[in-house]
Amino acid sequence: MSVEMAELQKKNGIPPIQFGEEVTGAETLLRCLILEQVEYIFGYPGGAVLPIYDSLYGSYFKHILTRHEQGAIHAADGYARATGKPGVCIATSGPGATNLVTGIATAQMDSVPLVCITGNVAQSLIGTDAFQEANITGITIPITKHSYFVRDIRDLPRMVKEAFHIATTGRPGPVLIDIPKDVANAKAPFTYPDQVEIRGYRASLVPSDEEVQEFVEAVSEAKRPVILAGGGIIAAQAEKELRDFAEKTRIPVINTFMGLGGFPGTHELSLAMPGMHGNYTANQALLNADCVIGLGARFDDRITMGRTKEFAPKARIVHVDIDPAELGKNVETAVTVAGDVKSTLAKAIPLAKACDSEAWISQLKEWREQYPYKYKKDGDVLKPQAVIELLYNSTDGEAIVTTDVGQHQMWTAQYYKFKHPRSFISSGGLGTMGFGFPAAIGAQIAHPDRTVISVVGDGGFQMTNQELAIVSQYNIPVKVAIVNNQCLGMVRQWQELFYDNRYSQIDLTCSPDFVKLAEAYGVKGLRASTPEEAEAVWAEALAHDGPVVVDFRVAQEENVYPMVASGNTLDQMELGDD
Amino acid sequence: MQRHTISVLVNDQPGVLTRVATLFGQRGFNIDSITVGGTEEQGLSRMIITTGGDDRQINQLMKQLHKLIDVISVTNLSENPFVSRELALIKVTASPSQLAELNGIVEPFRAAIVDVGPSSLIVQVTGDTEKIDALLVLLQSYGVIELTRTGSVAMARSIVPATAAATV
């Protein structure tokens, strides 16, 4: 063990680890986690992980007992997104493991570093359809970055070391370690490898000088350039480099949904979010640009609308991504750099010069002023967009905000101007309802002193609202803002627009009384139905030193605009009614 | 749609075949044939996979394959001259009296009759896919009762400098 590690352990009150001591697989696992500087574990016990939970008993770890394994993995995910550190969760075999599946897929789609530990039945029972047996490594092959089934306790330390390395390097992602019960119970002298060696695995990609030179040249001649900055900026911690690069080259910045916060939404060069529910200016910028510079973005179909030939029709596309498979995957590119976006930009900044883009910038500014996000205020009716504006104004854009999936998610992305990376936490790729609330718990645990708001719909909240038990138990002061329109709003919107108002299975009017539900868990519950009430109630919520659920009763028939309908291109944008 | 022969060098770990096969399905590719076996280095296996797709699709597939942790390298053999061999066993309806006639058919293909029964016999043939297909056409007139093929094993020809092969 390194000297620094030993000092760190001493400082944090972590017990010194005896190497060479004969310990069980379960104890081996926990010692490995200590050496990986894991502090929080989100999990749920069960038969196959009894040895692990026995070792956890009285240990240094802070274990958060969620009320469902899905809550555990989303909380670990929120923790990881809020910190950049890997999230760790534990579940038992069979149903415990399969309950992680949605969370694993969520993390994989958004490139979130997770280490998921599952128990399995003893190897003597593997393959016999034993009680609570599931082939979780097989089930999760398409949705993990990698996975391990531990056959021998002597492999466990190497596998844990590799799992953390793989989860956190390159393009991050979830790694699963499946430990059969006999391995957890077996004994071996404790060791931990100093280094990881995985043949053929490229942990980081620093671009060559030639590649960077080509990148800079491709960009510098542009007169109507625009940067499309994705979640890769946040994963690479490249926000400063992005800002320096954009300011020096005078290139406006569009943030993808996953990239929100990677560039300050309040910056004069910020064009906010593009795509299906993006704003007019960002989409016009893509339509009219002569050069689109994708930085850690993957040109997904909510931006290209799946019409990749018609996407950015006047532009050469320059693409930087740490994942070589993303280059040329969705759109035709002129110049590509397979590399870490932080080191690419750091190398590019000294070489870059200002583009001749001032006319373009003032055109964009004009559009921005002419076509802001807008909605119609309606007297005493509480509009959902007004709720998000209230959240933004009351926190000056400094809160960590998680969302669920649907209309409220889009309104949050539109009306909350994120200034900092890791402030906006949402399931962008998979679009997982039920993600937002447990993710907020993980984020709040990582940042106990920051305001953490979980914006949820009345639909998605009910998928994981059992985790109210843990915000109560551990006094985690998450502020839950339910944008309650008493229906599945995004589905309703599509049924209104594309299915002739045939509202099929969207009615949620018989949801529980969310104030009482909160109170049943010992959590403060509040309700607001008018803009005035909303302001008062929200102030009370923010002032409350503990978790709060606020039930914002909003207008039901509100649609998210702008909108580019499925199958259309970005120039066919509906701006909504005034 | 062009056919491609891809050589994938992998760690000989449990589940590696599943990972590779799953990736093909996940990304919408069909595996026409696949062979797996040992290599010059202990602990590594080589998979030879034939599949179809245009250049862009195959390029994407190769990059995705390379992202699998247990995959060490991926080479598209079809981009340069390569040697490809397949073995097939073909059970043909024939009586022992037809042996000489059938020998006359299989010999030009350097194939051999490796089993003779009262009403059928087995032809063993090695070669590239086209050669085996050609022999099959000839044998079909006798009646093919059963056919089993190994899929291709393949290797880049030595005259090609190693650096010229497209490797991800």
PDB file of N, CA, C and O in Angstrom, chain A residues 288-355:
ATOM      1  N   ASN A 288     -27.760  26.250 -39.805  1.00  0.00           N
ATOM      2  CA  ASN A 288     -27.061  27.260 -40.605  1.00  0.00           C
ATOM      3  C   ASN A 288     -25.547  27.277 -40.441  1.00  0.00           C
ATOM      4  O   ASN A 288     -24.855  27.982 -41.169  1.00  0.00           O
ATOM      5  N   ALA A 289     -25.051  26.521 -39.490  1.00  0.00           N
ATOM      6  CA  ALA A 289     -23.618  26.539 -39.224  1.00  0.00           C
ATOM      7  C   ALA A 289     -22.832  26.032 -40.423  1.00  0.00           C
ATOM      8  O   ALA A 289     -23.317  25.195 -41.192  1.00  0.00           O
ATOM      9  N   ASP A 290     -21.610  26.555 -40.593  1.00  0.00           N
ATOM     10  CA  ASP A 290     -20.719  25.978 -41.610  1.00  0.00           C
ATOM     11  C   ASP A 290     -19.752  24.986 -40.970  1.00  0.00           C
ATOM     12  O   ASP A 290     -19.035  24.274 -41.663  1.00  0.00           O
ATOM     13  N   CYS A 291     -19.740  24.955 -39.639  1.00  0.00           N
ATOM     14  CA  CYS A 291     -18.889  23.986 -38.958  1.00  0.00           C
ATOM     15  C   CYS A 291     -19.512  23.632 -37.611  1.00  0.00           C
ATOM     16  O   CYS A 291     -19.781  24.511 -36.802  1.00  0.00           O
ATOM     17  N   VAL A 292     -19.824  22.364 -37.412  1.00  0.00           N
ATOM     18  CA  VAL A 292     -20.350  21.901 -36.127  1.00  0.00           C
ATOM     19  C   VAL A 292     -19.249  21.091 -35.442  1.00  0.00           C
ATOM     20  O   VAL A 292     -18.706  20.149 -36.037  1.00  0.00           O
ATOM     21  N   ILE A 293     -18.923  21.499 -34.226  1.00  0.00           N
ATOM     22  CA  ILE A 293     -17.817  20.851 -33.520  1.00  0.00           C
ATOM     23  C   ILE A 293     -18.389  20.047 -32.350  1.00  0.00           C
ATOM     24  O   ILE A 293     -18.769  20.605 -31.325  1.00  0.00           O
ATOM     25  N   GLY A 294     -18.501  18.760 -32.535  1.00  0.00           N
ATOM     26  CA  GLY A 294     -19.020  17.888 -31.483  1.00  0.00           C
ATOM     27  C   GLY A 294     -17.921  17.590 -30.477  1.00  0.00           C
ATOM     28  O   GLY A 294     -16.884  17.048 -30.844  1.00  0.00           O
ATOM     29  N   LEU A 295     -18.137  17.955 -29.228  1.00  0.00           N
ATOM     30  CA  LEU A 295     -17.143  17.694 -28.184  1.00  0.00           C
ATOM     31  C   LEU A 295     -17.764  16.803 -27.120  1.00  0.00           C
ATOM     32  O   LEU A 295     -18.603  17.258 -26.333  1.00  0.00           O
ATOM     33  N   GLY A 296     -17.418  15.543 -27.115  1.00  0.00           N
ATOM     34  CA  GLY A 296     -17.975  14.624 -26.125  1.00  0.00           C
ATOM     35  C   GLY A 296     -19.484  14.509 -26.249  1.00  0.00           C
ATOM     36  O   GLY A 296     -20.179  14.375 -25.246  1.00  0.00           O
ATOM     37  N   ALA A 297     -19.964  14.592 -27.469  1.00  0.00           N
ATOM     38  CA  ALA A 297     -21.403  14.454 -27.734  1.00  0.00           C
ATOM     39  C   ALA A 297     -21.560  13.346 -28.753  1.00  0.00           C
ATOM     40  O   ALA A 297     -20.651  13.084 -29.537  1.00  0.00           O
ATOM     41  N   ARG A 298     -22.732  12.697 -28.771  1.00  0.00           N
ATOM     42  CA  ARG A 298     -22.820  11.527 -29.643  1.00  0.00           C
ATOM     43  C   ARG A 298     -23.857  11.638 -30.755  1.00  0.00           C
ATOM     44  O   ARG A 298     -24.234  10.647 -31.344  1.00  0.00           O
ATOM     45  N   PHE A 299     -24.315  12.847 -31.017  1.00  0.00           N
ATOM     46  CA  PHE A 299     -25.232  13.087 -32.141  1.00  0.00           C
ATOM     47  C   PHE A 299     -26.410  12.113 -32.088  1.00  0.00           C
ATOM     48  O   PHE A 299     -26.684  11.393 -33.035  1.00  0.00           O
ATOM     49  N   ASP A 300     -27.066  12.113 -30.944  1.00  0.00           N
ATOM     50  CA  ASP A 300     -28.128  11.129 -30.756  1.00  0.00           C
ATOM     51  C   ASP A 300     -29.390  11.571 -31.482  1.00  0.00           C
ATOM     52  O   ASP A 300     -29.492  12.700 -31.962  1.00  0.00           O
ATOM     53  N   ASP A 301     -30.354  10.674 -31.575  1.00  0.00           N
ATOM     54  CA  ASP A 301     -31.507  10.917 -32.445  1.00  0.00           C
ATOM     55  C   ASP A 301     -32.478  11.957 -31.900  1.00  0.00           C
ATOM     56  O   ASP A 301     -33.391  12.364 -32.607  1.00  0.00           O
ATOM     57  N   ARG A 302     -32.331  12.398 -30.652  1.00  0.00           N
ATOM     58  CA  ARG A 302     -33.160  13.497 -30.164  1.00  0.00           C
ATOM     59  C   ARG A 302     -32.590  14.845 -30.629  1.00  0.00           C
ATOM     60  O   ARG A 302     -33.213  15.886 -30.462  1.00  0.00           O
ATOM     61  N   ILE A 303     -31.390  14.807 -31.206  1.00  0.00           N
ATOM     62  CA  ILE A 303     -30.807  16.024 -31.781  1.00  0.00           C
ATOM     63  C   ILE A 303     -30.832  15.949 -33.310  1.00  0.00           C
ATOM     64  O   ILE A 303     -31.227  16.890 -33.980  1.00  0.00           O
ATOM     65  N   THR A 304     -30.421  14.806 -33.850  1.00  0.00           N
ATOM     66  CA  THR A 304     -30.417  14.687 -35.318  1.00  0.00           C
ATOM     67  C   THR A 304     -31.807  14.348 -35.842  1.00  0.00           C
ATOM     68  O   THR A 304     -32.034  14.372 -37.043  1.00  0.00           O
ATOM     69  N   MET A 305     -32.709  13.991 -34.946  1.00  0.00           N
ATOM     70  CA  MET A 305     -34.047  13.517 -35.273  1.00  0.00           C
ATOM     71  C   MET A 305     -33.980  12.249 -36.136  1.00  0.00           C
ATOM     72  O   MET A 305     -34.929  11.915 -36.850  1.00  0.00           O
ATOM     73  N   GLY A 306     -32.852  11.571 -36.064  1.00  0.00           N
ATOM     74  CA  GLY A 306     -32.689  10.349 -36.838  1.00  0.00           C
ATOM     75  C   GLY A 306     -32.523  10.608 -38.333  1.00  0.00           C
ATOM     76  O   GLY A 306     -32.324   9.684 -39.108  1.00  0.00           O
ATOM     77  N   ARG A 307     -32.617  11.889 -38.730  1.00  0.00           N
ATOM     78  CA  ARG A 307     -32.469  12.248 -40.151  1.00  0.00           C
ATOM     79  C   ARG A 307     -31.042  12.758 -40.337  1.00  0.00           C
ATOM     80  O   ARG A 307     -30.812  13.955 -40.547  1.00  0.00           O
ATOM     81  N   THR A 308     -30.096  11.847 -40.249  1.00  0.00           N
ATOM     82  CA  THR A 308     -28.703  12.268 -40.173  1.00  0.00           C
ATOM     83  C   THR A 308     -28.209  12.918 -41.455  1.00  0.00           C
ATOM     84  O   THR A 308     -27.298  13.727 -41.426  1.00  0.00           O
ATOM     85  N   LYS A 309     -28.816  12.572 -42.585  1.00  0.00           N
ATOM     86  CA  LYS A 309     -28.387  13.185 -43.852  1.00  0.00           C
ATOM     87  C   LYS A 309     -28.753  14.661 -43.888  1.00  0.00           C
ATOM     88  O   LYS A 309     -28.056  15.480 -44.481  1.00  0.00           O
ATOM     89  N   GLU A 310     -29.891  14.996 -43.276  1.00  0.00           N
ATOM     90  CA  GLU A 310     -30.353  16.386 -43.308  1.00  0.00           C
ATOM     91  C   GLU A 310     -29.880  17.189 -42.100  1.00  0.00           C
ATOM     92  O   GLU A 310     -30.194  18.360 -41.967  1.00  0.00           O
ATOM     93  N   PHE A 311     -29.130  16.538 -41.220  1.00  0.00           N
ATOM     94  CA  PHE A 311     -28.677  17.217 -40.014  1.00  0.00           C
ATOM     95  C   PHE A 311     -27.524  18.165 -40.354  1.00  0.00           C
ATOM     96  O   PHE A 311     -26.605  17.787 -41.065  1.00  0.00           O
ATOM     97  N   ALA A 312     -27.570  19.362 -39.844  1.00  0.00           N
ATOM     98  CA  ALA A 312     -26.523  20.362 -40.077  1.00  0.00           C
ATOM     99  C   ALA A 312     -26.102  20.358 -41.549  1.00  0.00           C
ATOM    100  O   ALA A 312     -24.944  20.093 -41.886  1.00  0.00           O
ATOM    101  N   PRO A 313     -27.054  20.665 -42.431  1.00  0.00           N
ATOM    102  CA  PRO A 313     -26.828  20.437 -43.866  1.00  0.00           C
ATOM    103  C   PRO A 313     -25.721  21.296 -44.481  1.00  0.00           C
ATOM    104  O   PRO A 313     -25.187  20.938 -45.524  1.00  0.00           O
ATOM    105  N   LYS A 314     -25.412  22.436 -43.840  1.00  0.00           N
ATOM    106  CA  LYS A 314     -24.402  23.319 -44.449  1.00  0.00           C
ATOM    107  C   LYS A 314     -23.039  23.173 -43.777  1.00  0.00           C
ATOM    108  O   LYS A 314     -22.115  23.922 -44.073  1.00  0.00           O
ATOM    109  N   ALA A 315     -22.953  22.243 -42.855  1.00  0.00           N
ATOM    110  CA  ALA A 315     -21.747  22.217 -42.001  1.00  0.00           C
ATOM    111  C   ALA A 315     -20.815  21.055 -42.311  1.00  0.00           C
ATOM    112  O   ALA A 315     -21.240  19.977 -42.723  1.00  0.00           O
ATOM    113  N   ARG A 316     -19.536  21.321 -42.106  1.00  0.00           N
ATOM    114  CA  ARG A 316     -18.576  20.228 -41.956  1.00  0.00           C
ATOM    115  C   ARG A 316     -18.653  19.848 -40.485  1.00  0.00           C
ATOM    116  O   ARG A 316     -18.677  20.722 -39.620  1.00  0.00           O
ATOM    117  N   ILE A 317     -18.655  18.575 -40.211  1.00  0.00           N
ATOM    118  CA  ILE A 317     -18.732  18.159 -38.815  1.00  0.00           C
ATOM    119  C   ILE A 317     -17.365  17.709 -38.333  1.00  0.00           C
ATOM    120  O   ILE A 317     -16.696  16.886 -38.967  1.00  0.00           O
ATOM    121  N   VAL A 318     -16.949  18.318 -37.235  1.00  0.00           N
ATOM    122  CA  VAL A 318     -15.696  17.965 -36.587  1.00  0.00           C
ATOM    123  C   VAL A 318     -16.079  17.292 -35.275  1.00  0.00           C
ATOM    124  O   VAL A 318     -16.950  17.788 -34.558  1.00  0.00           O
ATOM    125  N   HIS A 319     -15.482  16.162 -34.978  1.00  0.00           N
ATOM    126  CA  HIS A 319     -15.965  15.401 -33.820  1.00  0.00           C
ATOM    127  C   HIS A 319     -14.802  14.915 -32.954  1.00  0.00           C
ATOM    128  O   HIS A 319     -13.903  14.239 -33.446  1.00  0.00           O
ATOM    129  N   VAL A 320     -14.854  15.272 -31.686  1.00  0.00           N
ATOM    130  CA  VAL A 320     -13.874  14.784 -30.711  1.00  0.00           C
ATOM    131  C   VAL A 320     -14.612  13.891 -29.729  1.00  0.00           C
ATOM    132  O   VAL A 320     -15.598  14.317 -29.123  1.00  0.00           O
ATOM    133  N   ASP A 321     -14.151  12.659 -29.559  1.00  0.00           N
ATOM    134  CA  ASP A 321     -14.784  11.785 -28.578  1.00  0.00           C
ATOM    135  C   ASP A 321     -13.776  10.762 -28.084  1.00  0.00           C
ATOM    136  O   ASP A 321     -12.915  10.305 -28.839  1.00  0.00           O
ATOM    137  N   ILE A 322     -13.909  10.412 -26.819  1.00  0.00           N
ATOM    138  CA  ILE A 322     -12.987   9.430 -26.251  1.00  0.00           C
ATOM    139  C   ILE A 322     -13.302   8.022 -26.734  1.00  0.00           C
ATOM    140  O   ILE A 322     -12.467   7.129 -26.683  1.00  0.00           O
ATOM    141  N   ASP A 323     -14.530   7.846 -27.229  1.00  0.00           N
ATOM    142  CA  ASP A 323     -14.941   6.531 -27.711  1.00  0.00           C
ATOM    143  C   ASP A 323     -14.839   6.514 -29.238  1.00  0.00           C
ATOM    144  O   ASP A 323     -15.664   7.122 -29.920  1.00  0.00           O
ATOM    145  N   PRO A 324     -13.837   5.838 -29.791  1.00  0.00           N
ATOM    146  CA  PRO A 324     -13.667   5.857 -31.252  1.00  0.00           C
ATOM    147  C   PRO A 324     -14.913   5.369 -31.994  1.00  0.00           C
ATOM    148  O   PRO A 324     -15.161   5.768 -33.129  1.00  0.00           O
ATOM    149  N   ALA A 325     -15.696   4.527 -31.336  1.00  0.00           N
ATOM    150  CA  ALA A 325     -16.884   3.989 -32.002  1.00  0.00           C
ATOM    151  C   ALA A 325     -17.954   5.055 -32.225  1.00  0.00           C
ATOM    152  O   ALA A 325     -18.857   4.873 -33.039  1.00  0.00           O
ATOM    153  N   GLU A 326     -17.878   6.162 -31.497  1.00  0.00           N
ATOM    154  CA  GLU A 326     -18.854   7.236 -31.706  1.00  0.00           C
ATOM    155  C   GLU A 326     -18.533   8.049 -32.957  1.00  0.00           C
ATOM    156  O   GLU A 326     -19.411   8.708 -33.513  1.00  0.00           O
ATOM    157  N   LEU A 327     -17.275   8.029 -33.370  1.00  0.00           N
ATOM    158  CA  LEU A 327     -16.860   8.850 -34.512  1.00  0.00           C
ATOM    159  C   LEU A 327     -17.403   8.222 -35.792  1.00  0.00           C
ATOM    160  O   LEU A 327     -17.077   7.091 -36.127  1.00  0.00           O
ATOM    161  N   GLY A 328     -18.242   8.961 -36.476  1.00  0.00           N
ATOM    162  CA  GLY A 328     -18.831   8.454 -37.709  1.00  0.00           C
ATOM    163  C   GLY A 328     -19.970   7.472 -37.479  1.00  0.00           C
ATOM    164  O   GLY A 328     -20.467   6.885 -38.426  1.00  0.00           O
ATOM    165  N   LYS A 329     -20.380   7.257 -36.230  1.00  0.00           N
ATOM    166  CA  LYS A 329     -21.459   6.302 -35.973  1.00  0.00           C
ATOM    167  C   LYS A 329     -22.791   6.830 -36.483  1.00  0.00           C
ATOM    168  O   LYS A 329     -23.522   6.121 -37.170  1.00  0.00           O
ATOM    169  N   ASN A 330     -23.113   8.067 -36.139  1.00  0.00           N
ATOM    170  CA  ASN A 330     -24.420   8.618 -36.488  1.00  0.00           C
ATOM    171  C   ASN A 330     -24.382   9.628 -37.626  1.00  0.00           C
ATOM    172  O   ASN A 330     -25.329   9.721 -38.392  1.00  0.00           O
ATOM    173  N   VAL A 331     -23.341  10.425 -37.686  1.00  0.00           N
ATOM    174  CA  VAL A 331     -23.273  11.445 -38.745  1.00  0.00           C
ATOM    175  C   VAL A 331     -21.939  11.330 -39.479  1.00  0.00           C
ATOM    176  O   VAL A 331     -20.954  10.834 -38.949  1.00  0.00           O
ATOM    177  N   GLU A 332     -21.966  11.798 -40.734  1.00  0.00           N
ATOM    178  CA  GLU A 332     -20.734  11.842 -41.534  1.00  0.00           C
ATOM    179  C   GLU A 332     -19.850  12.958 -40.992  1.00  0.00           C
ATOM    180  O   GLU A 332     -20.318  14.078 -40.797  1.00  0.00           O
ATOM    181  N   THR A 333     -18.601  12.651 -40.767  1.00  0.00           N
ATOM    182  CA  THR A 333     -17.718  13.655 -40.190  1.00  0.00           C
ATOM    183  C   THR A 333     -16.588  13.992 -41.150  1.00  0.00           C
ATOM    184  O   THR A 333     -16.146  13.158 -41.941  1.00  0.00           O
ATOM    185  N   ALA A 334     -16.113  15.248 -41.058  1.00  0.00           N
ATOM    186  CA  ALA A 334     -15.005  15.688 -41.901  1.00  0.00           C
ATOM    187  C   ALA A 334     -13.671  15.459 -41.190  1.00  0.00           C
ATOM    188  O   ALA A 334     -12.702  15.028 -41.790  1.00  0.00           O
ATOM    189  N   VAL A 335     -13.649  15.785 -39.901  1.00  0.00           N
ATOM    190  CA  VAL A 335     -12.426  15.618 -39.110  1.00  0.00           C
ATOM    191  C   VAL A 335     -12.813  14.955 -37.798  1.00  0.00           C
ATOM    192  O   VAL A 335     -13.794  15.346 -37.163  1.00  0.00           O
ATOM    193  N   THR A 336     -12.060  13.942 -37.415  1.00  0.00           N
ATOM    194  CA  THR A 336     -12.353  13.293 -36.141  1.00  0.00           C
ATOM    195  C   THR A 336     -11.088  13.220 -35.285  1.00  0.00           C
ATOM    196  O   THR A 336      -9.986  13.099 -35.804  1.00  0.00           O
ATOM    197  N   VAL A 337     -11.298  13.312 -34.001  1.00  0.00           N
ATOM    198  CA  VAL A 337     -10.203  13.119 -33.052  1.00  0.00           C
ATOM    199  C   VAL A 337     -10.675  12.094 -32.026  1.00  0.00           C
ATOM    200  O   VAL A 337     -11.649  12.338 -31.309  1.00  0.00           O
ATOM    201  N   ALA A 338     -10.010  10.951 -31.989  1.00  0.00           N
ATOM    202  CA  ALA A 338     -10.331   9.965 -30.960  1.00  0.00           C
ATOM    203  C   ALA A 338      -9.486  10.309 -29.753  1.00  0.00           C
ATOM    204  O   ALA A 338      -8.302   9.998 -29.708  1.00  0.00           O
ATOM    205  N   GLY A 339     -10.092  10.983 -28.814  1.00  0.00           N
ATOM    206  CA  GLY A 339      -9.284  11.382 -27.675  1.00  0.00           C
ATOM    207  C   GLY A 339     -10.106  11.966 -26.556  1.00  0.00           C
ATOM    208  O   GLY A 339     -11.273  12.325 -26.729  1.00  0.00           O
ATOM    209  N   ASP A 340      -9.455  12.048 -25.440  1.00  0.00           N
ATOM    210  CA  ASP A 340     -10.021  12.677 -24.266  1.00  0.00           C
ATOM    211  C   ASP A 340     -10.230  14.159 -24.592  1.00  0.00           C
ATOM    212  O   ASP A 340      -9.319  14.841 -25.047  1.00  0.00           O
ATOM    213  N   VAL A 341     -11.436  14.668 -24.348  1.00  0.00           N
ATOM    214  CA  VAL A 341     -11.772  16.024 -24.799  1.00  0.00           C
ATOM    215  C   VAL A 341     -11.000  17.069 -24.003  1.00  0.00           C
ATOM    216  O   VAL A 341     -10.660  18.135 -24.517  1.00  0.00           O
ATOM    217  N   LYS A 342     -10.682  16.732 -22.757  1.00  0.00           N
ATOM    218  CA  LYS A 342      -9.938  17.697 -21.932  1.00  0.00           C
ATOM    219  C   LYS A 342      -8.522  17.904 -22.496  1.00  0.00           C
ATOM    220  O   LYS A 342      -8.096  19.037 -22.719  1.00  0.00           O
ATOM    221  N   SER A 343      -7.829  16.808 -22.751  1.00  0.00           N
ATOM    222  CA  SER A 343      -6.463  16.981 -23.251  1.00  0.00           C
ATOM    223  C   SER A 343      -6.459  17.506 -24.686  1.00  0.00           C
ATOM    224  O   SER A 343      -5.557  18.237 -25.081  1.00  0.00           O
ATOM    225  N   THR A 344      -7.487  17.147 -25.462  1.00  0.00           N
ATOM    226  CA  THR A 344      -7.579  17.682 -26.821  1.00  0.00           C
ATOM    227  C   THR A 344      -7.711  19.203 -26.790  1.00  0.00           C
ATOM    228  O   THR A 344      -6.987  19.924 -27.483  1.00  0.00           O
ATOM    229  N   LEU A 345      -8.643  19.688 -25.955  1.00  0.00           N
ATOM    230  CA  LEU A 345      -8.850  21.141 -25.895  1.00  0.00           C
ATOM    231  C   LEU A 345      -7.639  21.838 -25.282  1.00  0.00           C
ATOM    232  O   LEU A 345      -7.232  22.909 -25.748  1.00  0.00           O
ATOM    233  N   ALA A 346      -7.047  21.216 -24.268  1.00  0.00           N
ATOM    234  CA  ALA A 346      -5.876  21.833 -23.636  1.00  0.00           C
ATOM    235  C   ALA A 346      -4.752  22.015 -24.656  1.00  0.00           C
ATOM    236  O   ALA A 346      -4.068  23.034 -24.670  1.00  0.00           O
ATOM    237  N   LYS A 347      -4.606  21.028 -25.525  1.00  0.00           N
ATOM    238  CA  LYS A 347      -3.574  21.133 -26.562  1.00  0.00           C
ATOM    239  C   LYS A 347      -3.985  22.119 -27.656  1.00  0.00           C
ATOM    240  O   LYS A 347      -3.128  22.737 -28.293  1.00  0.00           O
ATOM    241  N   ALA A 348      -5.280  22.239 -27.885  1.00  0.00           N
ATOM    242  CA  ALA A 348      -5.767  23.076 -28.990  1.00  0.00           C
ATOM    243  C   ALA A 348      -5.762  24.560 -28.635  1.00  0.00           C
ATOM    244  O   ALA A 348      -5.550  25.400 -29.509  1.00  0.00           O
ATOM    245  N   ILE A 349      -5.996  24.874 -27.370  1.00  0.00           N
ATOM    246  CA  ILE A 349      -6.165  26.285 -26.980  1.00  0.00           C
ATOM    247  C   ILE A 349      -4.961  27.159 -27.389  1.00  0.00           C
ATOM    248  O   ILE A 349      -5.157  28.211 -28.007  1.00  0.00           O
ATOM    249  N   PRO A 350      -3.724  26.764 -27.107  1.00  0.00           N
ATOM    250  CA  PRO A 350      -2.604  27.632 -27.494  1.00  0.00           C
ATOM    251  C   PRO A 350      -2.490  27.822 -29.006  1.00  0.00           C
ATOM    252  O   PRO A 350      -1.989  28.853 -29.458  1.00  0.00           O
ATOM    253  N   LEU A 351      -2.959  26.831 -29.772  1.00  0.00           N
ATOM    254  CA  LEU A 351      -2.846  26.915 -31.237  1.00  0.00           C
ATOM    255  C   LEU A 351      -4.009  27.680 -31.863  1.00  0.00           C
ATOM    256  O   LEU A 351      -3.922  28.171 -32.983  1.00  0.00           O
ATOM    257  N   ALA A 352      -5.119  27.768 -31.136  1.00  0.00           N
ATOM    258  CA  ALA A 352      -6.349  28.298 -31.728  1.00  0.00           C
ATOM    259  C   ALA A 352      -6.309  29.814 -31.825  1.00  0.00           C
ATOM    260  O   ALA A 352      -5.613  30.483 -31.066  1.00  0.00           O
ATOM    261  N   LYS A 353      -7.082  30.316 -32.798  1.00  0.00           N
ATOM    262  CA  LYS A 353      -7.240  31.768 -32.900  1.00  0.00           C
ATOM    263  C   LYS A 353      -8.723  32.079 -33.081  1.00  0.00           C
ATOM    264  O   LYS A 353      -9.533  31.190 -33.342  1.00  0.00           O
ATOM    265  N   ALA A 354      -9.032  33.346 -32.942  1.00  0.00           N
ATOM    266  CA  ALA A 354     -10.437  33.740 -33.030  1.00  0.00           C
ATOM    267  C   ALA A 354     -10.960  33.533 -34.450  1.00  0.00           C
ATOM    268  O   ALA A 354     -10.298  33.868 -35.426  1.00  0.00           O
ATOM    269  N   CYS A 355     -12.144  32.957 -34.557  1.00  0.00           N
ATOM    270  CA  CYS A 355     -12.793  32.804 -35.853  1.00  0.00           C
ATOM    271  C   CYS A 355     -13.398  34.152 -36.258  1.00  0.00           C
ATOM    272  O   CYS A 355     -13.659  35.004 -35.415  1.00  0.00           O
TER     273      CYS A 355
END
